[in-house]
Coordinates of N, CA and C in Angstrom, one line a residue:
X1 N -22.7 -34.6 20.3 CA -22.2 -35.2 19.0 C -21.7 -34.0 18.1
X2 N -20.5 -34.2 17.5 CA -20.0 -33.1 16.7 C -21.0 -32.8 15.5
X3 N -21.0 -31.5 15.1 CA -21.8 -31.1 14.0 C -21.3 -31.7 12.7
X4 N -22.2 -31.9 11.8 CA -21.8 -32.5 10.5 C -21.2 -31.4 9.6
X5 N -20.2 -31.9 8.7 CA -19.5 -31.0 7.8 C -20.2 -30.9 6.5
X6 N -21.2 -31.7 6.2 CA -21.8 -31.9 4.9 C -22.3 -30.6 4.3
X7 N -22.7 -29.6 5.1 CA -23.2 -28.4 4.7 C -22.3 -27.2 4.9
X8 N -21.1 -27.4 5.2 CA -20.1 -26.3 5.3 C -19.5 -26.0 4.0
X9 N -19.4 -24.7 3.6 CA -18.9 -24.3 2.3 C -17.7 -23.4 2.6
X10 N -16.7 -23.5 1.7 CA -15.6 -22.5 1.8 C -15.9 -21.3 0.9
X11 N -15.5 -20.1 1.3 CA -15.5 -18.9 0.5 C -14.1 -18.4 0.4
X12 N -13.5 -18.4 -0.7 CA -12.1 -17.8 -0.9 C -12.2 -16.5 -1.5
X13 N -11.7 -15.5 -0.8 CA -11.7 -14.1 -1.3 C -10.5 -13.8 -2.2
X14 N -10.7 -13.5 -3.5 CA -9.6 -13.4 -4.4 C -9.9 -12.3 -5.4
X15 N -10.6 -11.2 -5.0 CA -11.0 -10.2 -5.9 C -10.2 -8.9 -5.9
X16 N -9.2 -8.8 -5.0 CA -8.5 -7.6 -4.9 C -7.5 -7.3 -6.1
X17 N -7.1 -6.0 -6.2 CA -6.3 -5.6 -7.4 C -4.8 -5.7 -7.1
X18 N -4.4 -6.2 -5.9 CA -3.0 -6.3 -5.5 C -2.2 -5.1 -5.8
X19 N -2.8 -3.9 -5.5 CA -2.1 -2.6 -5.8 C -0.7 -2.5 -5.2
X20 N -0.5 -3.0 -4.0 CA 0.8 -2.9 -3.4 C 1.8 -3.9 -4.0
X21 N 1.3 -4.9 -4.7 CA 2.2 -5.9 -5.3 C 2.6 -5.4 -6.7
X22 N 1.7 -4.8 -7.4 CA 2.0 -4.4 -8.8 C 1.6 -5.4 -9.8
X23 N 1.3 -6.6 -9.4 CA 0.8 -7.6 -10.4 C -0.2 -8.5 -9.6
X24 N -1.1 -9.3 -10.2 CA -2.1 -10.0 -9.5 C -1.4 -11.1 -8.6
X25 N -1.6 -10.9 -7.3 CA -1.0 -11.8 -6.3 C -1.7 -13.2 -6.4
X26 N -2.9 -13.2 -6.9 CA -3.6 -14.5 -7.0 C -2.8 -15.5 -7.9
X27 N -2.0 -14.9 -8.8 CA -1.2 -15.7 -9.8 C 0.3 -15.8 -9.4
X28 N 0.7 -15.3 -8.3 CA 2.1 -15.5 -7.9 C 2.4 -17.0 -7.7
X29 N 3.5 -17.4 -8.2 CA 3.8 -18.9 -8.1 C 4.3 -19.2 -6.7
X30 N 3.8 -20.3 -6.1 CA 4.2 -20.8 -4.8 C 4.1 -22.3 -4.9
X31 N 5.2 -23.0 -4.7 CA 5.3 -24.4 -4.8 C 4.7 -24.9 -6.2
X32 N 5.1 -24.2 -7.2 CA 4.8 -24.6 -8.6 C 3.4 -24.4 -9.1
X33 N 2.6 -23.6 -8.3 CA 1.3 -23.3 -8.8 C 0.9 -21.9 -8.2
X34 N -0.1 -21.2 -8.9 CA -0.5 -19.9 -8.4 C -1.0 -20.0 -6.9
X35 N -0.9 -18.9 -6.2 CA -1.3 -18.8 -4.8 C -2.8 -19.2 -4.7
X36 N -3.6 -18.7 -5.7 CA -5.1 -19.0 -5.6 C -5.3 -20.5 -5.8
X37 N -4.5 -21.1 -6.7 CA -4.7 -22.6 -6.9 C -4.3 -23.3 -5.6
X38 N -3.3 -22.8 -4.9 CA -2.9 -23.4 -3.6 C -4.0 -23.4 -2.6
X39 N -4.6 -22.2 -2.4 CA -5.7 -22.0 -1.5 C -6.9 -22.9 -1.9
X40 N -7.2 -23.0 -3.2 CA -8.3 -23.8 -3.6 C -8.1 -25.2 -3.4
X41 N -6.9 -25.7 -3.6 CA -6.6 -27.1 -3.4 C -6.8 -27.5 -1.9
X42 N -6.3 -26.6 -1.0 CA -6.5 -26.9 0.4 C -8.0 -26.9 0.8
X43 N -8.7 -25.9 0.3 CA -10.2 -25.9 0.6 C -10.9 -27.1 0.1
X44 N -10.5 -27.6 -1.1 CA -11.2 -28.7 -1.7 C -10.8 -30.0 -1.0
X45 N -9.6 -30.0 -0.4 CA -9.1 -31.2 0.3 C -10.0 -31.5 1.5
X46 N -10.6 -30.4 2.1 CA -11.4 -30.6 3.3 C -12.9 -30.5 3.0
X47 N -13.3 -29.7 2.0 CA -14.7 -29.5 1.7 C -15.1 -29.9 0.3
X48 N -14.3 -30.6 -0.4 CA -14.6 -31.1 -1.8 C -15.1 -30.0 -2.7
X49 N -16.2 -30.2 -3.3 CA -16.7 -29.2 -4.3 C -17.5 -28.1 -3.7
X50 N -17.6 -28.1 -2.4 CA -18.4 -27.0 -1.7 C -17.5 -25.8 -1.5
X51 N -17.1 -25.2 -2.6 CA -16.1 -24.1 -2.6 C -16.5 -23.0 -3.5
X52 N -16.5 -21.8 -3.0 CA -16.9 -20.6 -3.8 C -15.6 -19.7 -3.9
X53 N -15.3 -19.3 -5.0 CA -14.2 -18.3 -5.2 C -14.7 -17.0 -5.7
X54 N -14.4 -15.9 -5.0 CA -14.9 -14.6 -5.4 C -13.7 -13.9 -6.1
X55 N -14.0 -13.5 -7.4 CA -13.0 -12.8 -8.2 C -13.5 -11.4 -8.5
X56 N -12.6 -10.5 -8.9 CA -13.0 -9.1 -9.2 C -12.0 -8.6 -10.2
X57 N -11.0 -7.9 -9.7 CA -9.9 -7.4 -10.5 C -9.2 -8.5 -11.2
X58 N -8.8 -8.3 -12.5 CA -8.0 -9.3 -13.3 C -8.8 -10.6 -13.4
X59 N -10.1 -10.6 -13.3 CA -10.8 -11.9 -13.3 C -10.5 -12.8 -14.5
X60 N -10.5 -12.2 -15.7 CA -10.3 -13.0 -16.9 C -8.9 -13.7 -16.9
X61 N -7.9 -12.9 -16.5 CA -6.5 -13.5 -16.5 C -6.5 -14.6 -15.5
X62 N -7.1 -14.4 -14.3 CA -7.1 -15.5 -13.3 C -7.9 -16.7 -13.7
X63 N -9.0 -16.5 -14.4 CA -9.8 -17.6 -14.9 C -9.0 -18.4 -15.9
X64 N -8.2 -17.7 -16.7 CA -7.4 -18.4 -17.7 C -6.2 -19.2 -17.1
X65 N -5.8 -18.8 -15.9 CA -4.6 -19.4 -15.4 C -4.8 -20.5 -14.3
X66 N -6.0 -20.5 -13.7 CA -6.3 -21.4 -12.6 C -7.4 -22.3 -13.0
X67 N -7.2 -23.6 -12.6 CA -8.3 -24.6 -12.8 C -9.2 -24.7 -11.6
X68 N -10.4 -24.2 -11.8 CA -11.3 -24.2 -10.6 C -12.0 -25.5 -10.3
X69 N -11.8 -26.5 -11.2 CA -12.4 -27.8 -11.0 C -13.9 -27.6 -10.9
X70 N -14.6 -28.1 -9.8 CA -16.0 -28.0 -9.7 C -16.4 -26.8 -8.8
X71 N -15.5 -25.9 -8.5 CA -15.8 -24.8 -7.6 C -16.7 -23.8 -8.3
X72 N -17.5 -23.1 -7.5 CA -18.3 -22.0 -8.0 C -17.5 -20.7 -8.0
X73 N -17.5 -20.1 -9.2 CA -16.8 -18.8 -9.3 C -17.8 -17.7 -9.4
X74 N -17.7 -16.7 -8.6 CA -18.6 -15.5 -8.6 C -17.8 -14.3 -8.8
X75 N -18.3 -13.3 -9.4 CA -17.7 -12.0 -9.6 C -18.2 -11.0 -8.7
X76 N -17.3 -10.2 -8.1 CA -17.8 -9.1 -7.2 C -17.5 -7.8 -8.1
X77 N -18.6 -7.3 -8.7 CA -18.4 -6.1 -9.6 C -17.9 -4.9 -8.9
X78 N -18.1 -4.8 -7.6 CA -17.7 -3.6 -6.8 C -16.5 -3.9 -5.9
X79 N -15.6 -4.8 -6.5 CA -14.4 -5.2 -5.8 C -13.5 -4.0 -5.3
X80 N -13.6 -2.9 -6.1 CA -12.8 -1.7 -5.7 C -13.2 -1.1 -4.4
X81 N -14.4 -1.4 -3.9 CA -14.9 -0.8 -2.7 C -14.4 -1.5 -1.5
X82 N -13.7 -2.6 -1.6 CA -13.1 -3.2 -0.5 C -13.6 -4.7 -0.3
X83 N -13.0 -5.3 0.7 CA -13.2 -6.7 1.0 C -14.6 -7.1 1.4
X84 N -15.3 -6.1 2.0 CA -16.7 -6.4 2.5 C -17.6 -6.9 1.4
X85 N -17.5 -6.2 0.2 CA -18.3 -6.6 -0.9 C -18.1 -8.0 -1.4
X86 N -16.8 -8.4 -1.3 CA -16.5 -9.8 -1.7 C -17.0 -10.8 -0.7
X87 N -17.0 -10.4 0.5 CA -17.6 -11.3 1.5 C -19.1 -11.5 1.2
X88 N -19.7 -10.3 1.0 CA -21.2 -10.4 0.6 C -21.4 -11.2 -0.6
X89 N -20.6 -11.1 -1.6 CA -20.9 -11.9 -2.8 C -20.7 -13.4 -2.6
X90 N -19.7 -13.7 -1.7 CA -19.4 -15.1 -1.4 C -20.6 -15.7 -0.5
X91 N -21.0 -14.9 0.4 CA -22.1 -15.4 1.3 C -23.4 -15.6 0.5
X92 N -23.7 -14.7 -0.5 CA -24.9 -14.8 -1.3 C -24.8 -16.1 -2.3
X93 N -23.5 -16.5 -2.5 CA -23.4 -17.6 -3.5 C -23.5 -19.0 -2.8
X94 N -23.4 -19.1 -1.5 CA -23.6 -20.4 -0.9 C -25.0 -20.8 -0.8
X95 N -25.4 -22.0 -0.8 CA -26.8 -22.4 -0.7 C -27.5 -22.1 0.6
X96 N -28.8 -21.9 0.5 CA -29.5 -21.6 1.8 C -29.4 -22.7 2.8
X97 N -29.0 -23.9 2.4 CA -28.9 -25.0 3.4 C -27.5 -25.0 4.1
X98 N -26.6 -24.0 3.8 CA -25.3 -24.0 4.4 C -25.4 -23.8 5.9
X99 N -24.6 -24.6 6.6 CA -24.7 -24.5 8.1 C -23.5 -23.6 8.6
X100 N -22.5 -23.5 7.8 CA -21.4 -22.6 8.2 C -20.5 -22.3 6.9
X101 N -19.7 -21.3 7.0 CA -18.8 -20.9 5.9 C -17.4 -20.8 6.5
X102 N -16.4 -21.4 5.8 CA -15.0 -21.3 6.1 C -14.5 -20.2 5.2
X103 N -14.2 -19.0 5.8 CA -13.8 -17.8 5.0 C -12.3 -17.8 5.0
X104 N -11.8 -17.7 3.7 CA -10.4 -17.8 3.5 C -9.9 -16.6 2.6
X105 N -8.6 -16.4 2.6 CA -8.0 -15.5 1.7 C -7.1 -16.3 0.7
X106 N -6.8 -15.7 -0.4 CA -5.9 -16.5 -1.4 C -4.5 -16.2 -1.1
X107 N -4.1 -15.4 -0.2 CA -2.7 -14.9 0.0 C -2.1 -15.3 1.3
X108 N -2.5 -16.5 1.9 CA -1.9 -17.0 3.1 C -1.3 -18.4 2.8
X109 N -0.2 -18.3 2.0 CA 0.3 -19.6 1.5 C 0.9 -20.6 2.4
X110 N 1.1 -20.2 3.7 CA 1.7 -21.2 4.6 C 0.6 -22.1 5.3
X111 N -0.7 -21.8 5.0 CA -1.8 -22.5 5.5 C -2.0 -23.8 4.7
X112 N -2.2 -24.9 5.4 CA -2.4 -26.2 4.7 C -3.8 -26.7 4.9
X113 N -4.1 -27.8 4.3 CA -5.4 -28.4 4.5 C -5.6 -28.9 5.9
X114 N -4.5 -29.3 6.5 CA -4.5 -29.8 7.9 C -4.9 -28.6 8.8
X115 N -4.4 -27.4 8.5 CA -4.8 -26.3 9.3 C -6.3 -26.0 9.2
X116 N -6.8 -26.0 8.0 CA -8.2 -25.8 7.8 C -9.0 -26.9 8.5
X117 N -8.6 -28.1 8.5 CA -9.3 -29.2 9.2 C -9.3 -28.9 10.7
X118 N -8.3 -28.4 11.2 CA -8.3 -28.1 12.7 C -9.3 -27.0 13.0
X119 N -9.5 -26.1 12.2 CA -10.5 -25.0 12.4 C -11.9 -25.7 12.3
X120 N -12.1 -26.5 11.3 CA -13.4 -27.1 11.1 C -13.7 -28.1 12.3
X121 N -12.7 -28.8 12.7 CA -12.9 -29.7 13.9 C -13.3 -28.9 15.1
X122 N -12.7 -27.8 15.3 CA -13.1 -26.9 16.5 C -14.5 -26.4 16.3
X123 N -14.9 -26.1 15.1 CA -16.3 -25.7 14.9 C -17.3 -26.8 15.2
X124 N -16.9 -28.0 14.7 CA -17.8 -29.2 14.9 C -18.2 -29.4 16.4
X125 N -17.2 -29.0 17.3 CA -17.4 -29.2 18.7 C -18.1 -28.0 19.4
X126 N -18.2 -26.9 18.6 CA -18.9 -25.7 19.1 C -19.6 -25.0 17.9
X127 N -20.6 -25.7 17.3 CA -21.2 -25.2 16.0 C -21.9 -23.9 16.1
X128 N -22.2 -23.4 17.3 CA -22.9 -22.1 17.3 C -21.9 -20.9 17.4
X129 N -20.6 -21.2 17.5 CA -19.6 -20.2 17.7 C -18.7 -20.0 16.5
X130 N -18.2 -18.7 16.4 CA -17.2 -18.4 15.3 C -15.9 -19.0 15.7
X131 N -15.2 -19.7 14.8 CA -13.9 -20.2 15.1 C -12.9 -19.4 14.3
X132 N -11.8 -18.8 14.9 CA -10.9 -18.0 14.2 C -9.4 -18.6 14.4
X133 N -8.6 -18.1 13.5 CA -7.2 -18.4 13.6 C -6.5 -17.4 14.5
X134 N -5.7 -17.8 15.4 CA -5.0 -16.9 16.3 C -3.5 -16.9 16.0
X135 N -2.9 -15.7 15.9 CA -1.5 -15.6 15.5 C -0.9 -14.4 16.1
X136 N 0.3 -14.5 16.6 CA 1.0 -13.4 17.2 C 0.0 -12.6 18.2
X137 N -0.2 -11.3 17.9 CA -1.0 -10.5 18.8 C -2.4 -10.4 18.3
X138 N -2.8 -11.1 17.3 CA -4.1 -10.9 16.7 C -4.8 -12.2 16.4
X139 N -5.9 -12.1 15.7 CA -6.7 -13.2 15.3 C -7.5 -12.8 14.0
X140 N -7.9 -13.8 13.2 CA -8.7 -13.5 12.0 C -8.9 -14.7 11.2
X141 N -8.9 -14.5 9.9 CA -9.1 -15.6 8.9 C -7.9 -16.4 8.7
X142 N -8.0 -17.6 8.2 CA -9.2 -18.4 8.0 C -10.1 -18.5 9.2
X143 N -11.4 -18.4 9.0 CA -12.3 -18.5 10.2 C -13.6 -19.2 9.7
X144 N -14.2 -19.9 10.6 CA -15.5 -20.5 10.4 C -16.6 -19.8 11.0
X145 N -17.6 -19.4 10.1 CA -18.8 -18.6 10.6 C -20.0 -19.4 10.5
X146 N -20.7 -19.7 11.6 CA -22.0 -20.4 11.5 C -23.0 -19.6 10.8
X147 N -24.0 -20.3 10.3 CA -25.1 -19.6 9.4 C -25.8 -18.5 10.2
X148 N -25.8 -18.5 11.5 CA -26.5 -17.4 12.3 C -25.8 -16.1 12.0
X149 N -24.5 -16.1 11.6 CA -23.8 -14.8 11.3 C -23.8 -14.4 9.9
X150 N -24.4 -15.2 9.0 CA -24.4 -14.8 7.6 C -24.9 -13.4 7.3
X151 N -26.1 -13.1 7.9 CA -26.7 -11.8 7.6 C -25.8 -10.7 8.1
X152 N -25.1 -10.9 9.2 CA -24.1 -9.8 9.6 C -22.9 -9.7 8.7
X153 N -22.4 -10.9 8.2 CA -21.3 -10.9 7.2 C -21.8 -10.1 6.0
X154 N -23.0 -10.4 5.5 CA -23.5 -9.8 4.3 C -23.8 -8.3 4.4
X155 N -23.8 -7.8 5.7 CA -24.1 -6.3 5.9 C -22.8 -5.5 6.1
X156 N -21.6 -6.2 6.1 CA -20.4 -5.5 6.3 C -20.1 -4.5 5.2
X157 N -19.4 -3.4 5.5 CA -19.0 -2.4 4.5 C -17.5 -2.1 4.6
X158 N -17.0 -1.5 3.5 CA -15.6 -1.0 3.6 C -14.6 -2.1 3.3
X159 N -13.3 -1.9 3.7 CA -12.2 -2.7 3.4 C -11.6 -3.4 4.6
X160 N -12.3 -3.5 5.7 CA -11.7 -4.2 6.9 C -12.1 -5.7 7.0
X161 N -12.8 -6.1 5.9 CA -13.2 -7.5 6.0 C -14.1 -7.8 7.1
X162 N -13.9 -9.0 7.7 CA -14.8 -9.5 8.8 C -14.3 -9.0 10.2
X163 N -13.2 -8.3 10.2 CA -12.6 -8.0 11.5 C -13.6 -7.2 12.5
X164 N -14.4 -6.2 12.0 CA -15.3 -5.6 12.9 C -16.3 -6.6 13.6
X165 N -16.7 -7.6 12.8 CA -17.6 -8.6 13.3 C -16.9 -9.4 14.4
X166 N -15.7 -9.8 14.1 CA -15.0 -10.6 15.0 C -14.7 -9.9 16.3
X167 N -14.4 -8.6 16.2 CA -14.2 -7.8 17.5 C -15.5 -7.7 18.3
X168 N -16.6 -7.6 17.6 CA -17.9 -7.5 18.3 C -18.2 -8.7 19.1
X169 N -17.8 -9.9 18.6 CA -18.1 -11.1 19.3 C -16.9 -11.8 19.9
X170 N -15.8 -11.0 20.2 CA -14.6 -11.5 20.7 C -14.7 -12.4 21.9
X171 N -15.6 -12.1 22.8 CA -15.8 -12.8 24.0 C -16.3 -14.3 23.8
X172 N -16.9 -14.5 22.6 CA -17.4 -15.9 22.4 C -16.6 -16.6 21.3
X173 N -15.6 -16.0 20.8 CA -14.9 -16.7 19.7 C -14.1 -17.9 20.2
X174 N -14.0 -18.9 19.4 CA -13.1 -20.1 19.6 C -11.8 -19.8 18.8
X175 N -10.7 -19.6 19.5 CA -9.4 -19.2 18.9 C -8.5 -20.5 18.8
X176 N -8.1 -20.8 17.6 CA -7.3 -21.9 17.3 C -5.9 -21.4 16.9
X177 N -4.8 -21.7 17.7 CA -3.5 -21.2 17.4 C -3.1 -21.6 15.9
X178 N -2.7 -20.6 15.1 CA -2.4 -20.9 13.7 C -1.4 -19.8 13.3
X179 N -0.1 -20.0 13.7 CA 0.9 -19.0 13.4 C 1.1 -18.8 11.9
X180 N 0.8 -19.8 11.1 CA 1.0 -19.7 9.7 C 0.1 -18.7 9.0
X181 N -1.0 -18.4 9.7 CA -1.9 -17.4 9.1 C -1.4 -16.0 9.2
X182 N -0.3 -15.8 9.9 CA 0.2 -14.4 10.0 C 0.8 -13.9 8.7
X183 N 1.4 -14.7 7.9 CA 2.0 -14.3 6.7 C 1.0 -14.2 5.6
X184 N 0.7 -13.0 5.2 CA -0.1 -12.9 3.9 C 0.7 -12.0 3.0
X185 N 0.6 -12.3 1.7 CA 1.5 -11.8 0.7 C 0.8 -10.5 0.1
X186 N 1.2 -9.4 0.6 CA 0.7 -8.1 0.1 C 1.7 -7.3 -0.8
X187 N 3.0 -7.5 -0.5 CA 4.0 -6.8 -1.1 C 5.1 -7.7 -1.7
X188 N 6.0 -7.1 -2.5 CA 7.1 -7.9 -3.1 C 8.0 -8.4 -1.9
X189 N 8.2 -7.6 -0.9 CA 9.0 -8.1 0.2 C 8.4 -9.3 1.0
X190 N 7.0 -9.3 1.0 CA 6.3 -10.5 1.6 C 6.6 -11.7 0.8
X191 N 6.6 -11.5 -0.5 CA 6.8 -12.7 -1.4 C 8.2 -13.2 -1.3
X192 N 9.2 -12.3 -1.2 CA 10.6 -12.7 -1.0 C 10.8 -13.4 0.3
X193 N 10.1 -12.9 1.4 CA 10.1 -13.5 2.7 C 9.6 -15.0 2.6
X194 N 8.5 -15.1 1.9 CA 7.9 -16.5 1.7 C 8.9 -17.4 1.1
X195 N 9.6 -17.0 0.0 CA 10.6 -17.8 -0.6 C 11.8 -18.1 0.3
X196 N 12.2 -17.1 1.1 CA 13.3 -17.3 2.0 C 12.9 -18.4 3.0
X197 N 11.7 -18.4 3.5 CA 11.2 -19.4 4.4 C 11.3 -20.8 3.8
X198 N 10.9 -20.9 2.5 CA 10.9 -22.1 1.8 C 12.3 -22.7 1.6
X199 N 13.3 -21.9 1.7 CA 14.7 -22.3 1.4 C 15.4 -22.7 2.7
X200 N 14.7 -22.4 3.8 CA 15.4 -22.7 5.1 C 15.4 -24.2 5.4

């Protein structure tokens, strides 16, 4: 029987300073709304109000510009130390009853709610395993982590995010092809490429 989704929570990482972009990428407009609002809408489409957003740099400007609805917003005061601290803050913010976490970034605009649903469906069929997005030559987030991995997520350090953990368990990962996850918006040229795709 597939695992229940009632206790799965999304954690959206949106704490970075966007140093390569030069302005907060969380607020870059894509399809008439900020990138973060786009990610949040997709998460809420599949997991309703069970959504945590981790902010850090530019938190006040982002809070003023994005409607978080009933999502939980947490601040990572040590955002400058890298992504691991934001993962830790997000994991600590989900309830003890959470059975899994859907870990997302705010800067993968080609990902839709249907893509997230496909990851969650794969997890329901293998609830003890980590489910990752596979693209090009690599794999990564969005990804679903069962509760058994929360402690290891919370002990990550540095700016490599969850990748060291994924590499450690690569033999048991469930990989779902998701080419759209490959484009993340880190630079102005990424953003221009995104708009070029939209015009095709």
